[in-house]
mmCIF file of C-alpha atoms in Angstrom:
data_model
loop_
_atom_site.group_PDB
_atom_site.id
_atom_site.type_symbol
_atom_site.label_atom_id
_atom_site.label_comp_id
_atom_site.label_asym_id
_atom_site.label_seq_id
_atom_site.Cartn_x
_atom_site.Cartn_y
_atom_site.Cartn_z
ATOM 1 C CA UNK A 1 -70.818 7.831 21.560
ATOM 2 C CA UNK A 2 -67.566 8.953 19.393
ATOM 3 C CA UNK A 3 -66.008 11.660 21.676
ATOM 4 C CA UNK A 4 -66.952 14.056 24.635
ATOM 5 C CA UNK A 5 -65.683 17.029 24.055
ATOM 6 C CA UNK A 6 -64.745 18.826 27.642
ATOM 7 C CA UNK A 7 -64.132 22.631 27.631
ATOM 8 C CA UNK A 8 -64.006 24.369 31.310
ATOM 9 C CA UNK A 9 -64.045 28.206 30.519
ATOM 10 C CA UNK A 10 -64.273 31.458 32.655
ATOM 11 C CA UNK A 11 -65.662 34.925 30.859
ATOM 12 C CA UNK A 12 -65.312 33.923 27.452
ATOM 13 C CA UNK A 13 -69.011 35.271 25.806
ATOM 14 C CA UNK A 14 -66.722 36.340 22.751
ATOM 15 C CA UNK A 15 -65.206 33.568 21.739
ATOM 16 C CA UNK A 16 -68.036 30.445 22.453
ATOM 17 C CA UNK A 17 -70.424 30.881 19.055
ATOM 18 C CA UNK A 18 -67.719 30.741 17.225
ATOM 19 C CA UNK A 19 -66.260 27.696 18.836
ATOM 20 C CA UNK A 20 -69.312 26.086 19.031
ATOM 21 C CA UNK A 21 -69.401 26.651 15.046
ATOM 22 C CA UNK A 22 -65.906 25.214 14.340
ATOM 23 C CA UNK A 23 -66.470 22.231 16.343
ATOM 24 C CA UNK A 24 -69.667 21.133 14.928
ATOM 25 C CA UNK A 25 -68.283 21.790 11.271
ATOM 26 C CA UNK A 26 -65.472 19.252 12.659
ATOM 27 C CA UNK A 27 -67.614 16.957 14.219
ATOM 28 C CA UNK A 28 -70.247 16.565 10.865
ATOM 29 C CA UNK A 29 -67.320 16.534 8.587
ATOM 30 C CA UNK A 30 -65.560 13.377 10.633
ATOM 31 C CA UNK A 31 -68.789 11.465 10.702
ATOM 32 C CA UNK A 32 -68.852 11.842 14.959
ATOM 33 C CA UNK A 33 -71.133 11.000 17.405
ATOM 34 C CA UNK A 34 -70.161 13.441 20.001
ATOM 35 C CA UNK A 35 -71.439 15.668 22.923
ATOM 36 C CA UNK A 36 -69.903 18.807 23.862
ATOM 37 C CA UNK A 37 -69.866 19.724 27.537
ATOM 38 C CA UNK A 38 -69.348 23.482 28.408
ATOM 39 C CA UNK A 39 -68.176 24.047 32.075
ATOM 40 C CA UNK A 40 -69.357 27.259 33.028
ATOM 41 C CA UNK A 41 -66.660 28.183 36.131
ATOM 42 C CA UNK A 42 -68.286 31.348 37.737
ATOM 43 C CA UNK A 43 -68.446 33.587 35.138
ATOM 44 C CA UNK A 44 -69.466 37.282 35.409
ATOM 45 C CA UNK A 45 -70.466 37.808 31.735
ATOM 46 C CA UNK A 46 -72.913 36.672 29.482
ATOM 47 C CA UNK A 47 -71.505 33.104 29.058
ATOM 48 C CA UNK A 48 -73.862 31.233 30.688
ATOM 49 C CA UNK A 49 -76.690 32.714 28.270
ATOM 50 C CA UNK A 50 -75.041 31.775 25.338
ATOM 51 C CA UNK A 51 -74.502 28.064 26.666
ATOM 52 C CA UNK A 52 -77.832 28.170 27.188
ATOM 53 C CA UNK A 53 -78.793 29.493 23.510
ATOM 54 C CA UNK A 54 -76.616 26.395 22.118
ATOM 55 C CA UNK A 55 -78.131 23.736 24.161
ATOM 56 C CA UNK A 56 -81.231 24.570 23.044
ATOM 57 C CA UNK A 57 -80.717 24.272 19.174
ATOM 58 C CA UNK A 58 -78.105 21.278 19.269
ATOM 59 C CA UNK A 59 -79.302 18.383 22.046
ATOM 60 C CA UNK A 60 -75.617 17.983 21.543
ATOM 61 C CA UNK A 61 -74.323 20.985 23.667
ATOM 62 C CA UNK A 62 -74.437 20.544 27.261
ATOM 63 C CA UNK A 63 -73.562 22.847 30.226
ATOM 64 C CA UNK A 64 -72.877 23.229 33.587
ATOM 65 C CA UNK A 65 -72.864 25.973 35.760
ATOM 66 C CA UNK A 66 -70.924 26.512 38.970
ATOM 67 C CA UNK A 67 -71.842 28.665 41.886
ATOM 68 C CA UNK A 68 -68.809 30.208 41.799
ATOM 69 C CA UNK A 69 -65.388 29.889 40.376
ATOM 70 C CA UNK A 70 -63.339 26.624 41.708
ATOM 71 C CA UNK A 71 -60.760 26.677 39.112
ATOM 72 C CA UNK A 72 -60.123 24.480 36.040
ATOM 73 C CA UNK A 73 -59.569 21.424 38.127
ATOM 74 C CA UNK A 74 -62.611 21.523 39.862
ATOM 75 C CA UNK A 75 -64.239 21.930 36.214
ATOM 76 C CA UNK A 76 -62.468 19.620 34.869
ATOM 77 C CA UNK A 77 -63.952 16.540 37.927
ATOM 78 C CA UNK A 78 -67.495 17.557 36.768
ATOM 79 C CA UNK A 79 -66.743 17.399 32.711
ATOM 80 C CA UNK A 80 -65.098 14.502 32.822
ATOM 81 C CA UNK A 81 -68.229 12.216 35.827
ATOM 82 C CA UNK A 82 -70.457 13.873 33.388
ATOM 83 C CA UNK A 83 -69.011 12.609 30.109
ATOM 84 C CA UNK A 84 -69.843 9.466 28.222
ATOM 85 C CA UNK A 85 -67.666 8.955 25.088
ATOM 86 C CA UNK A 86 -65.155 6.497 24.448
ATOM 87 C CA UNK A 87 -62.499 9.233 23.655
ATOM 88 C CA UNK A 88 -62.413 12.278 26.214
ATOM 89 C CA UNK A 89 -61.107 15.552 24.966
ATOM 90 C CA UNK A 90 -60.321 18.541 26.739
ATOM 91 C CA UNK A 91 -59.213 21.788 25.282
ATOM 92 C CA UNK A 92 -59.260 25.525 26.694
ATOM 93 C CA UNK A 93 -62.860 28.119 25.286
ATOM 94 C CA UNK A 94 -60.378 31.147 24.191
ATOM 95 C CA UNK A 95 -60.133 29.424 20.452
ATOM 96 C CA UNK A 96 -56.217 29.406 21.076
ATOM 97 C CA UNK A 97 -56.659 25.398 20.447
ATOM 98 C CA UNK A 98 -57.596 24.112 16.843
ATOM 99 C CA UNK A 99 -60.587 22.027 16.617
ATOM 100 C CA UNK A 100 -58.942 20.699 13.456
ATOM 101 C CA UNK A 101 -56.458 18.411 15.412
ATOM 102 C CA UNK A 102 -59.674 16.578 17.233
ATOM 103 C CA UNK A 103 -60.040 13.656 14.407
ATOM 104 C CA UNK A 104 -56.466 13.006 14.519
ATOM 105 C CA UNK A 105 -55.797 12.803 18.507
ATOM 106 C CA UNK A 106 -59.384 10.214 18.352
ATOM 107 C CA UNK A 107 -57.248 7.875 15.937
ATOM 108 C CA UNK A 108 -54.336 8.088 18.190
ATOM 109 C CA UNK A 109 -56.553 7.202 20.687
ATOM 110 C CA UNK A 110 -58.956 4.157 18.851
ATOM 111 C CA UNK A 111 -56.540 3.217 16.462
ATOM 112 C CA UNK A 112 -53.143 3.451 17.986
ATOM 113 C CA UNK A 113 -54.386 1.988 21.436
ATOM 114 C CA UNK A 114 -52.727 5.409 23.676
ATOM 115 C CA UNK A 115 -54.453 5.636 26.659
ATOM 116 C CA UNK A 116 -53.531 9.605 27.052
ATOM 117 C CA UNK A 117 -52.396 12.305 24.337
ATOM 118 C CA UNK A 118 -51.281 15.423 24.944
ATOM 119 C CA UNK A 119 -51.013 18.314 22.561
ATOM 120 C CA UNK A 120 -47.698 20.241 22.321
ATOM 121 C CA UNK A 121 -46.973 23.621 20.848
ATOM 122 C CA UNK A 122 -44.219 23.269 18.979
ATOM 123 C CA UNK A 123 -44.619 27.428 18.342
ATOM 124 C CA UNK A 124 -46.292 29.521 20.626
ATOM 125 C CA UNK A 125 -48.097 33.000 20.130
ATOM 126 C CA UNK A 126 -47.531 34.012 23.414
ATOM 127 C CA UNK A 127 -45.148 36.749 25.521
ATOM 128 C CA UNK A 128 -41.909 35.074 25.401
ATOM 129 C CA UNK A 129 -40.854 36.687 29.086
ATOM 130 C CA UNK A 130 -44.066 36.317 30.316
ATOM 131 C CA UNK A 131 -45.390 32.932 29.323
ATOM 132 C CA UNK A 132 -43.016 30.944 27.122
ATOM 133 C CA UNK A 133 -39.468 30.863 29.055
ATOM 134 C CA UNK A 134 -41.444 30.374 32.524
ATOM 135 C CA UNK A 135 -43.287 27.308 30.506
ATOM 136 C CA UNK A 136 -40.203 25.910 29.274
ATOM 137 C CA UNK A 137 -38.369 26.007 32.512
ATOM 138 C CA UNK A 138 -42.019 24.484 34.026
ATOM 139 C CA UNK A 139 -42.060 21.375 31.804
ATOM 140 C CA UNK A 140 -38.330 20.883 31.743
ATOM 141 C CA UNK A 141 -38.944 20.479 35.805
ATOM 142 C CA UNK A 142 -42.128 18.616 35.021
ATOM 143 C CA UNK A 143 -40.477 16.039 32.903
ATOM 144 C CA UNK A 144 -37.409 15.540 34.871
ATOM 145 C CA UNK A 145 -39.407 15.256 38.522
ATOM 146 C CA UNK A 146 -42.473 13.268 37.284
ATOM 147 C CA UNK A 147 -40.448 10.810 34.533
ATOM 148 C CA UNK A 148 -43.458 11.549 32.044
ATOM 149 C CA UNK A 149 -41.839 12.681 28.826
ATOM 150 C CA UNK A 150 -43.733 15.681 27.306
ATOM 151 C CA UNK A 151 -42.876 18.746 26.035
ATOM 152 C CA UNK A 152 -45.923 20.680 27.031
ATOM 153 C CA UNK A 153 -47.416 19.716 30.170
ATOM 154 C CA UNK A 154 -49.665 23.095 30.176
ATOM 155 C CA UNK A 155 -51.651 22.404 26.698
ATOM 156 C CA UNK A 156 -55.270 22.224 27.499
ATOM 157 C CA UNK A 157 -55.660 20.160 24.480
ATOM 158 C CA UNK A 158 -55.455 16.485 25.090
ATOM 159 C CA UNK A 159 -56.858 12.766 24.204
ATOM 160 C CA UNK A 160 -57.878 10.372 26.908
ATOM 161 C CA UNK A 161 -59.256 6.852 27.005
ATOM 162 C CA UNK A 162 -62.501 6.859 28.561
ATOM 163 C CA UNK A 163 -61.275 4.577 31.751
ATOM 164 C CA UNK A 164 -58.454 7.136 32.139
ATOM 165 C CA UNK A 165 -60.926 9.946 33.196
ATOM 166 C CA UNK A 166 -63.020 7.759 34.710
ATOM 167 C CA UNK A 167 -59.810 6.750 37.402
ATOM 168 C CA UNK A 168 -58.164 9.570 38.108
ATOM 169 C CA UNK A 169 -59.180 12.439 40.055
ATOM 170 C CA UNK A 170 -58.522 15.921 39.388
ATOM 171 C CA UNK A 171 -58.569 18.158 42.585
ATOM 172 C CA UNK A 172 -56.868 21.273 43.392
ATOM 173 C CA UNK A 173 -54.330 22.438 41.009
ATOM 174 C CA UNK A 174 -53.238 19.412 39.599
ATOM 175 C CA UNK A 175 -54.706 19.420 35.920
ATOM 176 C CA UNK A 176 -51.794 20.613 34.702
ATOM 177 C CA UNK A 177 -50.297 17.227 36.067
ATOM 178 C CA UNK A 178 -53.170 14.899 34.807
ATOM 179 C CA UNK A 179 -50.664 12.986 32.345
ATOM 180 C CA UNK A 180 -48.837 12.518 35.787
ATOM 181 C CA UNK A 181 -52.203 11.369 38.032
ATOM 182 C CA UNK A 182 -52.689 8.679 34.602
ATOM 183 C CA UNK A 183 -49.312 7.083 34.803
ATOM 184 C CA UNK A 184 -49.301 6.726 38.680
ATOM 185 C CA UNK A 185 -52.549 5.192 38.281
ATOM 186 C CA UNK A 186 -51.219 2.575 35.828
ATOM 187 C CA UNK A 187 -51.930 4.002 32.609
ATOM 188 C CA UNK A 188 -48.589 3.838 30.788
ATOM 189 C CA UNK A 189 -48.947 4.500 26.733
ATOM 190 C CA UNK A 190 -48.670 7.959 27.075
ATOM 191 C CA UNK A 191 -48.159 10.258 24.139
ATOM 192 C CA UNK A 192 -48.040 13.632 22.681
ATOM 193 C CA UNK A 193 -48.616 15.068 19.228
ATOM 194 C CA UNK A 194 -47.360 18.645 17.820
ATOM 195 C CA UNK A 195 -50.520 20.817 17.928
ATOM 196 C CA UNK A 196 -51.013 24.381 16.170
ATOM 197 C CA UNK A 197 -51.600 27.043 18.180
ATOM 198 C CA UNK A 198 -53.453 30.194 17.555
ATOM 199 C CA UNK A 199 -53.003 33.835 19.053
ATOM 200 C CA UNK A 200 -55.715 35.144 21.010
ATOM 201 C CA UNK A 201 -58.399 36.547 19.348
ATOM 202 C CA UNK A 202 -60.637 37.928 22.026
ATOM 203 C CA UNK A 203 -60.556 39.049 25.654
ATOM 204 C CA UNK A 204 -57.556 38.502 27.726
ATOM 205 C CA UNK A 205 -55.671 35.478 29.230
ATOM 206 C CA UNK A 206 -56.635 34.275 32.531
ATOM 207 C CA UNK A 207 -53.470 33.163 34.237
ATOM 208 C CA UNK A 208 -50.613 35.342 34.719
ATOM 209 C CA UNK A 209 -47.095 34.624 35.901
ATOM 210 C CA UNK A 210 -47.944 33.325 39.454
ATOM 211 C CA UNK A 211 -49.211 29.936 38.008
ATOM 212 C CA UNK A 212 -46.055 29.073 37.402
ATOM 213 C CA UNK A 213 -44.700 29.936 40.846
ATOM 214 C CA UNK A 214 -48.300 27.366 41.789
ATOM 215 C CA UNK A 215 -46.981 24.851 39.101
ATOM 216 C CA UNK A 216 -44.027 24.202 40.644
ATOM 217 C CA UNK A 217 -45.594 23.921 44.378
ATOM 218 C CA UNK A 218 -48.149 21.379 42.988
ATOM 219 C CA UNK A 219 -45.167 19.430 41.344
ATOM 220 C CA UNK A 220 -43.369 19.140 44.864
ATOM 221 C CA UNK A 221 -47.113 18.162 45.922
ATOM 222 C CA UNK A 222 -47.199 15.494 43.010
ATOM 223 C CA UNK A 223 -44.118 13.941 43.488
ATOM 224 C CA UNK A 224 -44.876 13.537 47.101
ATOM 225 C CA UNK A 225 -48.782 12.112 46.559
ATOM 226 C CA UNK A 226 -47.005 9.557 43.934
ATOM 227 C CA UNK A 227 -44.282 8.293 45.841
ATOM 228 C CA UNK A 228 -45.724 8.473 49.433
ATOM 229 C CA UNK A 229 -49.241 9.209 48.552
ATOM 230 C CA UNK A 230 -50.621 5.655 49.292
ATOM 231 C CA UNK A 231 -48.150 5.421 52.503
ATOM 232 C CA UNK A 232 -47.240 8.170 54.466
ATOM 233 C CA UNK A 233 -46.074 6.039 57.695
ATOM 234 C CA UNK A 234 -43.030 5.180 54.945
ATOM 235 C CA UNK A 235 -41.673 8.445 54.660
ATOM 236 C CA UNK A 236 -42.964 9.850 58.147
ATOM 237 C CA UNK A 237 -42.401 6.662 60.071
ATOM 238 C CA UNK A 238 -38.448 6.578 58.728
ATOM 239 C CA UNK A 239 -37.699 9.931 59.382
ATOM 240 C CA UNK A 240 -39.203 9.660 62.896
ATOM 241 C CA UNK A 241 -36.907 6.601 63.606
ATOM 242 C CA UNK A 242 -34.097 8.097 62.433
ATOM 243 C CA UNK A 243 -34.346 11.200 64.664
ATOM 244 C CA UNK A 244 -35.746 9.178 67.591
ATOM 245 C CA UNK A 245 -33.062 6.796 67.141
ATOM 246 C CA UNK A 246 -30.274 9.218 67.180
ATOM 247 C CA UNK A 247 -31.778 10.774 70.620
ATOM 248 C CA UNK A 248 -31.497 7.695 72.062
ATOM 249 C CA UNK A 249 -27.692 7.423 71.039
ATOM 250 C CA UNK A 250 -27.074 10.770 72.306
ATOM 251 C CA UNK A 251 -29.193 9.496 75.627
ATOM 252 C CA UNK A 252 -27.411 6.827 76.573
ATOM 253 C CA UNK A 253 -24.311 8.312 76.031
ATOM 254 C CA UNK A 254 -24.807 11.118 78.115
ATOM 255 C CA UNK A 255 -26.328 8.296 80.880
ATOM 256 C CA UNK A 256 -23.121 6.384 80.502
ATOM 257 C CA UNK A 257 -20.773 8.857 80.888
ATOM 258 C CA UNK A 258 -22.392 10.531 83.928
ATOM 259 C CA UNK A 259 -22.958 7.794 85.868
ATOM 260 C CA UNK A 260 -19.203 5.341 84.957
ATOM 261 C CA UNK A 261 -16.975 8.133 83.404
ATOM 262 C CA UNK A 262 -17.603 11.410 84.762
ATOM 263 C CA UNK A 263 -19.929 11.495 87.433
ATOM 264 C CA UNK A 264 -18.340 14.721 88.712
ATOM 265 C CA UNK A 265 -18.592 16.561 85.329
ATOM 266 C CA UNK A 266 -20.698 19.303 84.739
ATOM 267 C CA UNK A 267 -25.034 18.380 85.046
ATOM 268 C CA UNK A 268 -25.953 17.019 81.774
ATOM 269 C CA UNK A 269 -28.313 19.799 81.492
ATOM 270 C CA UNK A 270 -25.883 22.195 80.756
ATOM 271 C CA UNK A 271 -24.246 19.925 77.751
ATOM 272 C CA UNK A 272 -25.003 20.653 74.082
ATOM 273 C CA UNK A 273 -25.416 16.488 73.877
ATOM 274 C CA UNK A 274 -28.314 17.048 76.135
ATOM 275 C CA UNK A 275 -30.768 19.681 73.521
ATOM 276 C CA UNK A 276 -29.362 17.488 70.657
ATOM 277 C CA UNK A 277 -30.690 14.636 71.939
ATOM 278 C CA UNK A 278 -34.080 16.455 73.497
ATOM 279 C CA UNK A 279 -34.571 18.289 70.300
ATOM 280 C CA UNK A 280 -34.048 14.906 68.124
ATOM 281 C CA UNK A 281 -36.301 12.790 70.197
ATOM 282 C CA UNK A 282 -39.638 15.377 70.204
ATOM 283 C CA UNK A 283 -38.978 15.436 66.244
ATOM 284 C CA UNK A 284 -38.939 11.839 66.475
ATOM 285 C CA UNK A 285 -42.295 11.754 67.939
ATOM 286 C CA UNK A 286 -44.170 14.332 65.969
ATOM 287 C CA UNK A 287 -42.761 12.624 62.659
ATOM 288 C CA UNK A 288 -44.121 9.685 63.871
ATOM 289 C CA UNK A 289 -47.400 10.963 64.572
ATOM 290 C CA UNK A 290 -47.385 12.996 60.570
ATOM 291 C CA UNK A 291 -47.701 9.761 59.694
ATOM 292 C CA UNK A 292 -50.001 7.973 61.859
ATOM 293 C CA UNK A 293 -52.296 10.819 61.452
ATOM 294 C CA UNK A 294 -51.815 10.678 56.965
ATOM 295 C CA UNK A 295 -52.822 6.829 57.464
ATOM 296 C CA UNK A 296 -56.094 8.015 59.123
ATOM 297 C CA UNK A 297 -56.756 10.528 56.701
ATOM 298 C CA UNK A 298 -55.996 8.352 54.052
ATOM 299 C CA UNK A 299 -58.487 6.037 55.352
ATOM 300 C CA UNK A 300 -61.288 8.019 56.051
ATOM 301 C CA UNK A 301 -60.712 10.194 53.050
ATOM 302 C CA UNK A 302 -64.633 10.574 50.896
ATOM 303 C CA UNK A 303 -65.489 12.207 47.999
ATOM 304 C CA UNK A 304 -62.937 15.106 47.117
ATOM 305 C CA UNK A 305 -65.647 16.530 44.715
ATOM 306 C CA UNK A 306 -65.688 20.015 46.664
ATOM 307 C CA UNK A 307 -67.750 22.219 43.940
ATOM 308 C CA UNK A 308 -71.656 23.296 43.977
ATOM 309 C CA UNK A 309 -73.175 22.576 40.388
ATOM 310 C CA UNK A 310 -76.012 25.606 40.024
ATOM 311 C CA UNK A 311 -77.489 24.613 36.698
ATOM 312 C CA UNK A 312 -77.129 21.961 34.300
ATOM 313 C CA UNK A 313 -78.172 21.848 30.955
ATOM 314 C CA UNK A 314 -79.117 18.619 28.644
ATOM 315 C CA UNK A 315 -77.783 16.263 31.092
ATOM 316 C CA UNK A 316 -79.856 13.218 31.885
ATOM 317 C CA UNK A 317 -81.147 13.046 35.546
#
């Protein structure tokens, strides 16, 4: 199989017929072999019935349904264990992204031997208070923090490698970092290509403002898993040294100067010396233990797949 195409979507009965349309036209005009996975995230609307109606008249269309909603990361996991073409590619239901760019970011892909491509828009139809200063301050911080040079970390539309999806794991928040989770798991040719973008035509946007405020919280939580991730006694264990080894130098000067210099002084007690050093060696000790307790976690941790599937639909058992 050519491509999987993966599109996680929440209330969007408007826009998915027509989608459907413009990516099949795409798909028989390129020559593809192709599946097209709808994620069905919760929604309250008649969504799920129009996956449904697709999936029955092209074996093509697949869908899956979640209990409830989990988010686009969570939609994202199951798309991407579920999919099975060589090029993986992921773009938003709200026909904002142009299923016209598809043929080109496959080549990229096949031809050009990237293992990840990411769609930028170059000009955006969106609120410029709202959505596009907040985004360009997000991926300026993205880019500079995570060393991964794109322009547009936030553009659902993007190329993978099949082994790419296949590796990484996309839990929480952290789709919006998945060029990140490739590169930290060794997959280096990363790319991006200037992608149109389209106004809304139906309903109304799902994220507001906040996600940025989340963005940047997952990109301190990013930078953390990628450096320390793997080895939390590093960053733990040194900081817990350090504090426990200037408690002890605060100690045993205190010791030595009560008992050879001063041993009439005032009780040590009642010195500042004596809470520095208290204070430094109990931080000492819980550091320490952060980062005894991150190894065991790290080494007990299972399957981070933390979403019910309800329904599926044209999916092999």
């Amino acid at each position: 199989m050519n491509i999987s195409i993966v599109i996680p979507l929440l209330n969007e009965e408007e826009s998915l017929n027509e989608l459907y349309r413009w990516i099949a036209s795409v798909m028989q005009s390129n020559g593809f072999l192709y599946e097209l996975i709808f994620i069905d995230d919760g929604s309250t609307d008649k969504s799920w019935k129009i996956i449904e109606s697709l999936s029955k008249e092209n074996p093509a269309v697949k869908g899956i349904r979640f209990q409830k909603n989990y988010g686009k990361s969570q939609a994202l996991h199951a798309g991407f264990s579920m999919a099975e073409g060589d090029v993986i590619i992921t773009m938003d239901a709200d026909l904002q992204d142009n299923p016209e760019e598809i043929p080109a970011l496959y080549k990229m892909i096949i031809e050009e031997g990237f293992d990840l491509v990411s769609g930028w828009k170059k000009k955006r139809y969106d609120s410029v208070i709202s959505k596009n200063l907040p985004s360009k301050l997000f991926n300026y911080a993205a880019r500079k923090t995570s060393g991964v040079k794109l322009h547009d970390f936030n553009c659902g539309l993007k190329a993978y490698k099949k082994d790419v999806v296949k590796t990484i794991e996309v839990t929480g928040e952290m789709h919006r970092y998945i060029p990140v989770l490739a590169k930290n798991a060794g997959f280096s040719k990363i790319s991006e290509k200037p992608v149109l973008h389209q106004a809304r035509k139906y309903g109304t946007t799902k994220f507001g403002a906040e996600r940025f405020i989340r963005g940047f919280l997952d990109l301190i939580t990013i930078w953390f898993l990628s450096t320390f991730g793997k080895r939390p006694m590093h960053l733990f264990g040194a900081w817990g040294a350090f504090m426990l080894f200037v408690g002890f130098c605060f100690a045993l000067y205190l010791g030595i100067d009560k008992l050879f210099i001063n041993p009439s002084a005032r009780l040590i007690t009642a010195r500042p010396e004596f809470f520095i050093a208290l204070t430094a060696m109990i931080l000492g000790t819980q550091l320490f233990l952060a980062g005894f307790l991150g190894e065991l976690i790290l080494r007990s941790k299972k399957d981070s797949r933390n979403y019910i599937i309800k329904e599926r639909r044209n999916f092999k058992d």
